[in-house]
């Protein structure tokens, strides 16, 4: 057991790091527009889905293998003792499996509902904690707390539906198992009375049935775990199947001519379904070697222009040219390495001042 636990911890950590690391690698390749449509809680929940996959691969898969071997061995012994009892046990176990299968579709729906509510809850909690200064400044403590409590109430309602479904399934499972045990006991007792089986054989049959019940229960739990993992993988694959920011078409890594920036009749809006555009018909040139100031009232689109020049979002119409070449032709990571930008909502990492200044992947100069 000591060696098994050590191996499981070693394997599970490697699997978890590999899965989550691949997830982060994919996230970093996605365009900024993807993050505008996802809540913080949604992404955190998807990261949590990796733990489901990890537990399934490292723990439950090994346990089900041992349970299967145990079921085969004791099943053969029961078949040798009494074929009729083995047949009754098999039929009832199949009925048990059929009862479990009836709840799979409803479980999937509730799992997605629970995922959505937990994502909202995490997002609301994160927002509540990180916005404490603004909450106190605007004197809106009660309203924010009520909003958080409403989220908890919605989460509780989904959890109650899930609990009711689980209790219904468990009640049916207990009934089927009890009917099976009663039938087997009656058959074994009848066989003893008729002289077809000794009292010792009857006790042996009861012990074998007890040993078979545990693997069968684990098989049924394995079905639910397998469904949970498939649901988690579906959610994880939604991220992995997303379109990357970098494509085969934007691989240019050199400036073709004079290093100027030109915007030609740009139209843009963050929400493609919004009626009003954020920018309409914007055109200007920023020549090389000149200082150009973009001024305007708050909300007029200055930050949006910078984000478009960094290639964070595609324009609806018009074009952005860097050194005479469309921005869509450049490798965006390469282009951003040539830009120095301090955004108004920038992030200070929990590191040294030097590391926050030299924030890229390279080492800090001595």
PDB file of N, CA and C in Angstrom, residues 110-200:
ATOM      1  N   UNK A 110     -27.808  18.225 -15.633  1.00  0.00           N
ATOM      2  CA  UNK A 110     -27.573  18.842 -14.329  1.00  0.00           C
ATOM      3  C   UNK A 110     -26.101  19.183 -14.124  1.00  0.00           C
ATOM      4  N   UNK A 111     -25.205  18.366 -14.676  1.00  0.00           N
ATOM      5  CA  UNK A 111     -23.786  18.648 -14.544  1.00  0.00           C
ATOM      6  C   UNK A 111     -23.435  19.960 -15.236  1.00  0.00           C
ATOM      7  N   UNK A 112     -24.003  20.192 -16.407  1.00  0.00           N
ATOM      8  CA  UNK A 112     -23.745  21.450 -17.106  1.00  0.00           C
ATOM      9  C   UNK A 112     -24.375  22.631 -16.363  1.00  0.00           C
ATOM     10  N   UNK A 113     -25.571  22.423 -15.802  1.00  0.00           N
ATOM     11  CA  UNK A 113     -26.203  23.480 -15.015  1.00  0.00           C
ATOM     12  C   UNK A 113     -25.359  23.814 -13.792  1.00  0.00           C
ATOM     13  N   UNK A 114     -24.861  22.773 -13.120  1.00  0.00           N
ATOM     14  CA  UNK A 114     -24.035  22.981 -11.935  1.00  0.00           C
ATOM     15  C   UNK A 114     -22.727  23.681 -12.305  1.00  0.00           C
ATOM     16  N   UNK A 115     -22.147  23.284 -13.438  1.00  0.00           N
ATOM     17  CA  UNK A 115     -20.911  23.923 -13.911  1.00  0.00           C
ATOM     18  C   UNK A 115     -21.140  25.416 -14.130  1.00  0.00           C
ATOM     19  N   UNK A 116     -22.239  25.760 -14.775  1.00  0.00           N
ATOM     20  CA  UNK A 116     -22.532  27.163 -15.077  1.00  0.00           C
ATOM     21  C   UNK A 116     -22.724  27.966 -13.796  1.00  0.00           C
ATOM     22  N   UNK A 117     -23.470  27.403 -12.835  1.00  0.00           N
ATOM     23  CA  UNK A 117     -23.723  28.122 -11.592  1.00  0.00           C
ATOM     24  C   UNK A 117     -22.464  28.249 -10.748  1.00  0.00           C
ATOM     25  N   UNK A 118     -21.627  27.209 -10.723  1.00  0.00           N
ATOM     26  CA  UNK A 118     -20.373  27.286  -9.978  1.00  0.00           C
ATOM     27  C   UNK A 118     -19.424  28.303 -10.610  1.00  0.00           C
ATOM     28  N   UNK A 119     -19.443  28.387 -11.953  1.00  0.00           N
ATOM     29  CA  UNK A 119     -18.624  29.394 -12.638  1.00  0.00           C
ATOM     30  C   UNK A 119     -19.091  30.801 -12.268  1.00  0.00           C
ATOM     31  N   UNK A 120     -20.400  31.019 -12.256  1.00  0.00           N
ATOM     32  CA  UNK A 120     -20.938  32.323 -11.863  1.00  0.00           C
ATOM     33  C   UNK A 120     -20.585  32.636 -10.407  1.00  0.00           C
ATOM     34  N   UNK A 121     -20.667  31.617  -9.560  1.00  0.00           N
ATOM     35  CA  UNK A 121     -20.358  31.807  -8.150  1.00  0.00           C
ATOM     36  C   UNK A 121     -18.892  32.205  -7.957  1.00  0.00           C
ATOM     37  N   UNK A 122     -17.993  31.488  -8.636  1.00  0.00           N
ATOM     38  CA  UNK A 122     -16.569  31.818  -8.527  1.00  0.00           C
ATOM     39  C   UNK A 122     -16.288  33.213  -9.061  1.00  0.00           C
ATOM     40  N   UNK A 123     -16.918  33.555 -10.170  1.00  0.00           N
ATOM     41  CA  UNK A 123     -16.703  34.875 -10.758  1.00  0.00           C
ATOM     42  C   UNK A 123     -17.226  35.974  -9.842  1.00  0.00           C
ATOM     43  N   UNK A 124     -18.418  35.742  -9.259  1.00  0.00           N
ATOM     44  CA  UNK A 124     -19.007  36.732  -8.350  1.00  0.00           C
ATOM     45  C   UNK A 124     -18.152  36.902  -7.095  1.00  0.00           C
ATOM     46  N   UNK A 125     -17.648  35.789  -6.555  1.00  0.00           N
ATOM     47  CA  UNK A 125     -16.813  35.847  -5.366  1.00  0.00           C
ATOM     48  C   UNK A 125     -15.499  36.580  -5.654  1.00  0.00           C
ATOM     49  N   UNK A 126     -14.882  36.255  -6.791  1.00  0.00           N
ATOM     50  CA  UNK A 126     -13.631  36.914  -7.190  1.00  0.00           C
ATOM     51  C   UNK A 126     -13.853  38.413  -7.362  1.00  0.00           C
ATOM     52  N   UNK A 127     -14.942  38.766  -8.029  1.00  0.00           N
ATOM     53  CA  UNK A 127     -15.254  40.183  -8.250  1.00  0.00           C
ATOM     54  C   UNK A 127     -15.525  40.897  -6.935  1.00  0.00           C
ATOM     55  N   UNK A 128     -16.208  40.217  -6.026  1.00  0.00           N
ATOM     56  CA  UNK A 128     -16.552  40.803  -4.729  1.00  0.00           C
ATOM     57  C   UNK A 128     -15.287  41.149  -3.935  1.00  0.00           C
ATOM     58  N   UNK A 129     -14.339  40.212  -3.928  1.00  0.00           N
ATOM     59  CA  UNK A 129     -13.116  40.399  -3.129  1.00  0.00           C
ATOM     60  C   UNK A 129     -12.196  41.440  -3.762  1.00  0.00           C
ATOM     61  N   UNK A 130     -12.019  41.374  -5.088  1.00  0.00           N
ATOM     62  CA  UNK A 130     -11.078  42.285  -5.753  1.00  0.00           C
ATOM     63  C   UNK A 130     -11.626  43.698  -5.920  1.00  0.00           C
ATOM     64  N   UNK A 131     -12.932  43.879  -5.719  1.00  0.00           N
ATOM     65  CA  UNK A 131     -13.551  45.205  -5.889  1.00  0.00           C
ATOM     66  C   UNK A 131     -13.874  45.854  -4.546  1.00  0.00           C
ATOM     67  N   UNK A 132     -13.228  45.433  -3.489  1.00  0.00           N
ATOM     68  CA  UNK A 132     -13.557  45.917  -2.144  1.00  0.00           C
ATOM     69  C   UNK A 132     -13.398  47.428  -2.023  1.00  0.00           C
ATOM     70  N   UNK A 133     -12.346  47.973  -2.628  1.00  0.00           N
ATOM     71  CA  UNK A 133     -12.130  49.412  -2.544  1.00  0.00           C
ATOM     72  C   UNK A 133     -13.277  50.181  -3.189  1.00  0.00           C
ATOM     73  N   UNK A 134     -13.690  49.730  -4.371  1.00  0.00           N
ATOM     74  CA  UNK A 134     -14.775  50.416  -5.081  1.00  0.00           C
ATOM     75  C   UNK A 134     -16.104  50.240  -4.354  1.00  0.00           C
ATOM     76  N   UNK A 135     -16.332  49.066  -3.778  1.00  0.00           N
ATOM     77  CA  UNK A 135     -17.573  48.808  -3.035  1.00  0.00           C
ATOM     78  C   UNK A 135     -17.694  49.750  -1.852  1.00  0.00           C
ATOM     79  N   UNK A 136     -16.591  49.927  -1.114  1.00  0.00           N
ATOM     80  CA  UNK A 136     -16.610  50.835   0.032  1.00  0.00           C
ATOM     81  C   UNK A 136     -16.759  52.281  -0.421  1.00  0.00           C
ATOM     82  N   UNK A 137     -16.085  52.636  -1.515  1.00  0.00           N
ATOM     83  CA  UNK A 137     -16.141  54.005  -2.010  1.00  0.00           C
ATOM     84  C   UNK A 137     -17.550  54.372  -2.455  1.00  0.00           C
ATOM     85  N   UNK A 138     -18.243  53.458  -3.133  1.00  0.00           N
ATOM     86  CA  UNK A 138     -19.581  53.731  -3.667  1.00  0.00           C
ATOM     87  C   UNK A 138     -20.698  53.400  -2.683  1.00  0.00           C
ATOM     88  N   UNK A 139     -20.331  52.880  -1.508  1.00  0.00           N
ATOM     89  CA  UNK A 139     -21.306  52.544  -0.468  1.00  0.00           C
ATOM     90  C   UNK A 139     -22.394  51.591  -0.991  1.00  0.00           C
ATOM     91  N   UNK A 140     -21.927  50.506  -1.624  1.00  0.00           N
ATOM     92  CA  UNK A 140     -22.884  49.545  -2.188  1.00  0.00           C
ATOM     93  C   UNK A 140     -22.671  48.148  -1.590  1.00  0.00           C
ATOM     94  N   UNK A 141     -22.270  48.104  -0.294  1.00  0.00           N
ATOM     95  CA  UNK A 141     -21.983  46.813   0.346  1.00  0.00           C
ATOM     96  C   UNK A 141     -23.193  45.893   0.344  1.00  0.00           C
ATOM     97  N   UNK A 142     -24.343  46.451   0.721  1.00  0.00           N
ATOM     98  CA  UNK A 142     -25.536  45.607   0.847  1.00  0.00           C
ATOM     99  C   UNK A 142     -25.968  45.045  -0.495  1.00  0.00           C
ATOM    100  N   UNK A 143     -25.974  45.874  -1.533  1.00  0.00           N
ATOM    101  CA  UNK A 143     -26.404  45.385  -2.858  1.00  0.00           C
ATOM    102  C   UNK A 143     -25.468  44.300  -3.379  1.00  0.00           C
ATOM    103  N   UNK A 144     -24.159  44.494  -3.226  1.00  0.00           N
ATOM    104  CA  UNK A 144     -23.197  43.494  -3.695  1.00  0.00           C
ATOM    105  C   UNK A 144     -23.332  42.198  -2.911  1.00  0.00           C
ATOM    106  N   UNK A 145     -23.567  42.342  -1.596  1.00  0.00           N
ATOM    107  CA  UNK A 145     -23.738  41.131  -0.785  1.00  0.00           C
ATOM    108  C   UNK A 145     -25.008  40.398  -1.187  1.00  0.00           C
ATOM    109  N   UNK A 146     -26.083  41.121  -1.461  1.00  0.00           N
ATOM    110  CA  UNK A 146     -27.325  40.484  -1.902  1.00  0.00           C
ATOM    111  C   UNK A 146     -27.151  39.781  -3.242  1.00  0.00           C
ATOM    112  N   UNK A 147     -26.389  40.410  -4.138  1.00  0.00           N
ATOM    113  CA  UNK A 147     -26.120  39.760  -5.432  1.00  0.00           C
ATOM    114  C   UNK A 147     -25.371  38.450  -5.230  1.00  0.00           C
ATOM    115  N   UNK A 148     -24.389  38.443  -4.322  1.00  0.00           N
ATOM    116  CA  UNK A 148     -23.651  37.216  -4.022  1.00  0.00           C
ATOM    117  C   UNK A 148     -24.574  36.160  -3.413  1.00  0.00           C
ATOM    118  N   UNK A 149     -25.472  36.585  -2.511  1.00  0.00           N
ATOM    119  CA  UNK A 149     -26.406  35.647  -1.886  1.00  0.00           C
ATOM    120  C   UNK A 149     -27.387  35.078  -2.912  1.00  0.00           C
ATOM    121  N   UNK A 150     -27.805  35.894  -3.872  1.00  0.00           N
ATOM    122  CA  UNK A 150     -28.688  35.389  -4.942  1.00  0.00           C
ATOM    123  C   UNK A 150     -27.982  34.308  -5.754  1.00  0.00           C
ATOM    124  N   UNK A 151     -26.687  34.514  -6.014  1.00  0.00           N
ATOM    125  CA  UNK A 151     -25.908  33.504  -6.736  1.00  0.00           C
ATOM    126  C   UNK A 151     -25.836  32.208  -5.935  1.00  0.00           C
ATOM    127  N   UNK A 152     -25.651  32.333  -4.615  1.00  0.00           N
ATOM    128  CA  UNK A 152     -25.613  31.150  -3.762  1.00  0.00           C
ATOM    129  C   UNK A 152     -26.955  30.418  -3.778  1.00  0.00           C
ATOM    130  N   UNK A 153     -28.053  31.174  -3.801  1.00  0.00           N
ATOM    131  CA  UNK A 153     -29.381  30.558  -3.836  1.00  0.00           C
ATOM    132  C   UNK A 153     -29.593  29.784  -5.138  1.00  0.00           C
ATOM    133  N   UNK A 154     -29.145  30.357  -6.263  1.00  0.00           N
ATOM    134  CA  UNK A 154     -29.261  29.649  -7.548  1.00  0.00           C
ATOM    135  C   UNK A 154     -28.415  28.380  -7.549  1.00  0.00           C
ATOM    136  N   UNK A 155     -27.212  28.468  -6.973  1.00  0.00           N
ATOM    137  CA  UNK A 155     -26.344  27.295  -6.882  1.00  0.00           C
ATOM    138  C   UNK A 155     -26.965  26.225  -5.996  1.00  0.00           C
ATOM    139  N   UNK A 156     -27.566  26.637  -4.892  1.00  0.00           N
ATOM    140  CA  UNK A 156     -28.223  25.693  -3.981  1.00  0.00           C
ATOM    141  C   UNK A 156     -29.385  24.983  -4.671  1.00  0.00           C
ATOM    142  N   UNK A 157     -30.137  25.715  -5.508  1.00  0.00           N
ATOM    143  CA  UNK A 157     -31.283  25.118  -6.210  1.00  0.00           C
ATOM    144  C   UNK A 157     -30.823  24.013  -7.157  1.00  0.00           C
ATOM    145  N   UNK A 158     -29.723  24.250  -7.875  1.00  0.00           N
ATOM    146  CA  UNK A 158     -29.199  23.224  -8.781  1.00  0.00           C
ATOM    147  C   UNK A 158     -28.666  22.034  -7.982  1.00  0.00           C
ATOM    148  N   UNK A 159     -27.997  22.300  -6.874  1.00  0.00           N
ATOM    149  CA  UNK A 159     -27.482  21.215  -6.035  1.00  0.00           C
ATOM    150  C   UNK A 159     -28.614  20.373  -5.460  1.00  0.00           C
ATOM    151  N   UNK A 160     -29.740  21.020  -5.135  1.00  0.00           N
ATOM    152  CA  UNK A 160     -30.894  20.274  -4.630  1.00  0.00           C
ATOM    153  C   UNK A 160     -31.471  19.362  -5.711  1.00  0.00           C
ATOM    154  N   UNK A 161     -31.545  19.854  -6.939  1.00  0.00           N
ATOM    155  CA  UNK A 161     -32.031  19.007  -8.040  1.00  0.00           C
ATOM    156  C   UNK A 161     -31.108  17.817  -8.255  1.00  0.00           C
ATOM    157  N   UNK A 162     -29.805  18.054  -8.149  1.00  0.00           N
ATOM    158  CA  UNK A 162     -28.836  16.976  -8.305  1.00  0.00           C
ATOM    159  C   UNK A 162     -28.969  15.959  -7.173  1.00  0.00           C
ATOM    160  N   UNK A 163     -29.193  16.444  -5.953  1.00  0.00           N
ATOM    161  CA  UNK A 163     -29.346  15.548  -4.807  1.00  0.00           C
ATOM    162  C   UNK A 163     -30.610  14.704  -4.939  1.00  0.00           C
ATOM    163  N   UNK A 164     -31.703  15.310  -5.384  1.00  0.00           N
ATOM    164  CA  UNK A 164     -32.955  14.558  -5.566  1.00  0.00           C
ATOM    165  C   UNK A 164     -32.774  13.451  -6.597  1.00  0.00           C
ATOM    166  N   UNK A 165     -32.087  13.766  -7.687  1.00  0.00           N
ATOM    167  CA  UNK A 165     -31.844  12.753  -8.715  1.00  0.00           C
ATOM    168  C   UNK A 165     -30.990  11.620  -8.152  1.00  0.00           C
ATOM    169  N   UNK A 166     -29.958  11.977  -7.390  1.00  0.00           N
ATOM    170  CA  UNK A 166     -29.078  10.970  -6.800  1.00  0.00           C
ATOM    171  C   UNK A 166     -29.829  10.089  -5.812  1.00  0.00           C
ATOM    172  N   UNK A 167     -30.702  10.679  -4.994  1.00  0.00           N
ATOM    173  CA  UNK A 167     -31.458   9.896  -4.015  1.00  0.00           C
ATOM    174  C   UNK A 167     -32.465   8.976  -4.694  1.00  0.00           C
ATOM    175  N   UNK A 168     -33.074   9.453  -5.775  1.00  0.00           N
ATOM    176  CA  UNK A 168     -34.000   8.595  -6.534  1.00  0.00           C
ATOM    177  C   UNK A 168     -33.262   7.393  -7.100  1.00  0.00           C
ATOM    178  N   UNK A 169     -32.076   7.646  -7.675  1.00  0.00           N
ATOM    179  CA  UNK A 169     -31.270   6.561  -8.232  1.00  0.00           C
ATOM    180  C   UNK A 169     -30.838   5.590  -7.142  1.00  0.00           C
ATOM    181  N   UNK A 170     -30.425   6.106  -5.990  1.00  0.00           N
ATOM    182  CA  UNK A 170     -29.978   5.249  -4.894  1.00  0.00           C
ATOM    183  C   UNK A 170     -31.123   4.416  -4.333  1.00  0.00           C
ATOM    184  N   UNK A 171     -32.314   5.013  -4.236  1.00  0.00           N
ATOM    185  CA  UNK A 171     -33.479   4.268  -3.723  1.00  0.00           C
ATOM    186  C   UNK A 171     -33.797   3.089  -4.637  1.00  0.00           C
ATOM    187  N   UNK A 172     -33.797   3.323  -5.952  1.00  0.00           N
ATOM    188  CA  UNK A 172     -34.049   2.236  -6.897  1.00  0.00           C
ATOM    189  C   UNK A 172     -32.961   1.171  -6.845  1.00  0.00           C
ATOM    190  N   UNK A 173     -31.716   1.610  -6.685  1.00  0.00           N
ATOM    191  CA  UNK A 173     -30.600   0.662  -6.621  1.00  0.00           C
ATOM    192  C   UNK A 173     -30.706  -0.223  -5.382  1.00  0.00           C
ATOM    193  N   UNK A 174     -31.044   0.383  -4.256  1.00  0.00           N
ATOM    194  CA  UNK A 174     -31.202  -0.394  -3.016  1.00  0.00           C
ATOM    195  C   UNK A 174     -32.329  -1.404  -3.156  1.00  0.00           C
ATOM    196  N   UNK A 175     -33.442  -0.979  -3.770  1.00  0.00           N
ATOM    197  CA  UNK A 175     -34.582  -1.882  -3.954  1.00  0.00           C
ATOM    198  C   UNK A 175     -34.193  -3.085  -4.817  1.00  0.00           C
ATOM    199  N   UNK A 176     -33.503  -2.822  -5.936  1.00  0.00           N
ATOM    200  CA  UNK A 176     -33.092  -3.911  -6.828  1.00  0.00           C
ATOM    201  C   UNK A 176     -32.140  -4.866  -6.107  1.00  0.00           C
ATOM    202  N   UNK A 177     -31.195  -4.317  -5.366  1.00  0.00           N
ATOM    203  CA  UNK A 177     -30.232  -5.161  -4.659  1.00  0.00           C
ATOM    204  C   UNK A 177     -30.896  -5.992  -3.576  1.00  0.00           C
ATOM    205  N   UNK A 178     -31.850  -5.392  -2.864  1.00  0.00           N
ATOM    206  CA  UNK A 178     -32.544  -6.140  -1.808  1.00  0.00           C
ATOM    207  C   UNK A 178     -33.395  -7.260  -2.397  1.00  0.00           C
ATOM    208  N   UNK A 179     -34.091  -6.970  -3.509  1.00  0.00           N
ATOM    209  CA  UNK A 179     -34.878  -8.024  -4.190  1.00  0.00           C
ATOM    210  C   UNK A 179     -33.958  -9.150  -4.648  1.00  0.00           C
ATOM    211  N   UNK A 180     -32.790  -8.789  -5.185  1.00  0.00           N
ATOM    212  CA  UNK A 180     -31.821  -9.798  -5.612  1.00  0.00           C
ATOM    213  C   UNK A 180     -31.365 -10.650  -4.438  1.00  0.00           C
ATOM    214  N   UNK A 181     -31.022 -10.018  -3.324  1.00  0.00           N
ATOM    215  CA  UNK A 181     -30.546 -10.762  -2.159  1.00  0.00           C
ATOM    216  C   UNK A 181     -31.626 -11.679  -1.588  1.00  0.00           C
ATOM    217  N   UNK A 182     -32.877 -11.193  -1.574  1.00  0.00           N
ATOM    218  CA  UNK A 182     -33.985 -12.024  -1.064  1.00  0.00           C
ATOM    219  C   UNK A 182     -34.197 -13.246  -1.958  1.00  0.00           C
ATOM    220  N   UNK A 183     -34.198 -13.014  -3.286  1.00  0.00           N
ATOM    221  CA  UNK A 183     -34.386 -14.129  -4.224  1.00  0.00           C
ATOM    222  C   UNK A 183     -33.279 -15.173  -4.078  1.00  0.00           C
ATOM    223  N   UNK A 184     -32.046 -14.708  -3.965  1.00  0.00           N
ATOM    224  CA  UNK A 184     -30.920 -15.638  -3.844  1.00  0.00           C
ATOM    225  C   UNK A 184     -31.000 -16.404  -2.524  1.00  0.00           C
ATOM    226  N   UNK A 185     -31.393 -15.714  -1.444  1.00  0.00           N
ATOM    227  CA  UNK A 185     -31.528 -16.382  -0.151  1.00  0.00           C
ATOM    228  C   UNK A 185     -32.614 -17.448  -0.198  1.00  0.00           C
ATOM    229  N   UNK A 186     -33.752 -17.121  -0.831  1.00  0.00           N
ATOM    230  CA  UNK A 186     -34.852 -18.090  -0.955  1.00  0.00           C
ATOM    231  C   UNK A 186     -34.414 -19.292  -1.785  1.00  0.00           C
ATOM    232  N   UNK A 187     -33.725 -19.026  -2.899  1.00  0.00           N
ATOM    233  CA  UNK A 187     -33.269 -20.130  -3.746  1.00  0.00           C
ATOM    234  C   UNK A 187     -32.263 -21.016  -3.022  1.00  0.00           C
ATOM    235  N   UNK A 188     -31.350 -20.396  -2.282  1.00  0.00           N
ATOM    236  CA  UNK A 188     -30.345 -21.170  -1.559  1.00  0.00           C
ATOM    237  C   UNK A 188     -30.988 -21.985  -0.439  1.00  0.00           C
ATOM    238  N   UNK A 189     -31.923 -21.364   0.294  1.00  0.00           N
ATOM    239  CA  UNK A 189     -32.602 -22.085   1.379  1.00  0.00           C
ATOM    240  C   UNK A 189     -33.424 -23.238   0.830  1.00  0.00           C
ATOM    241  N   UNK A 190     -34.096 -23.015  -0.294  1.00  0.00           N
ATOM    242  CA  UNK A 190     -34.887 -24.079  -0.922  1.00  0.00           C
ATOM    243  C   UNK A 190     -33.990 -25.236  -1.355  1.00  0.00           C
ATOM    244  N   UNK A 191     -32.811 -24.894  -1.897  1.00  0.00           N
ATOM    245  CA  UNK A 191     -31.866 -25.929  -2.312  1.00  0.00           C
ATOM    246  C   UNK A 191     -31.386 -26.749  -1.121  1.00  0.00           C
ATOM    247  N   UNK A 192     -31.201 -26.093   0.036  1.00  0.00           N
ATOM    248  CA  UNK A 192     -30.776 -26.810   1.249  1.00  0.00           C
ATOM    249  C   UNK A 192     -31.888 -27.743   1.726  1.00  0.00           C
ATOM    250  N   UNK A 193     -33.120 -27.232   1.708  1.00  0.00           N
ATOM    251  CA  UNK A 193     -34.263 -28.054   2.149  1.00  0.00           C
ATOM    252  C   UNK A 193     -34.435 -29.274   1.250  1.00  0.00           C
ATOM    253  N   UNK A 194     -34.231 -29.086  -0.051  1.00  0.00           N
ATOM    254  CA  UNK A 194     -34.400 -30.188  -1.003  1.00  0.00           C
ATOM    255  C   UNK A 194     -33.169 -31.094  -1.073  1.00  0.00           C
ATOM    256  N   UNK A 195     -32.152 -30.774  -0.302  1.00  0.00           N
ATOM    257  CA  UNK A 195     -30.953 -31.602  -0.282  1.00  0.00           C
ATOM    258  C   UNK A 195     -30.022 -31.387  -1.460  1.00  0.00           C
ATOM    259  N   UNK A 196     -30.260 -30.325  -2.230  1.00  0.00           N
ATOM    260  CA  UNK A 196     -29.395 -30.041  -3.384  1.00  0.00           C
ATOM    261  C   UNK A 196     -28.147 -29.268  -2.993  1.00  0.00           C
ATOM    262  N   UNK A 197     -28.143 -28.739  -1.774  1.00  0.00           N
ATOM    263  CA  UNK A 197     -27.020 -27.929  -1.312  1.00  0.00           C
ATOM    264  C   UNK A 197     -26.890 -28.097   0.202  1.00  0.00           C
ATOM    265  N   UNK A 198     -25.662 -28.163   0.676  1.00  0.00           N
ATOM    266  CA  UNK A 198     -25.454 -28.273   2.117  1.00  0.00           C
ATOM    267  C   UNK A 198     -25.539 -26.893   2.752  1.00  0.00           C
ATOM    268  N   UNK A 199     -25.675 -26.894   4.097  1.00  0.00           N
ATOM    269  CA  UNK A 199     -25.752 -25.624   4.808  1.00  0.00           C
ATOM    270  C   UNK A 199     -24.445 -24.837   4.646  1.00  0.00           C
ATOM    271  N   UNK A 200     -23.320 -25.568   4.636  1.00  0.00           N
ATOM    272  CA  UNK A 200     -22.032 -24.907   4.423  1.00  0.00           C
ATOM    273  C   UNK A 200     -21.943 -24.268   3.052  1.00  0.00           C
TER     274      UNK A 200
END
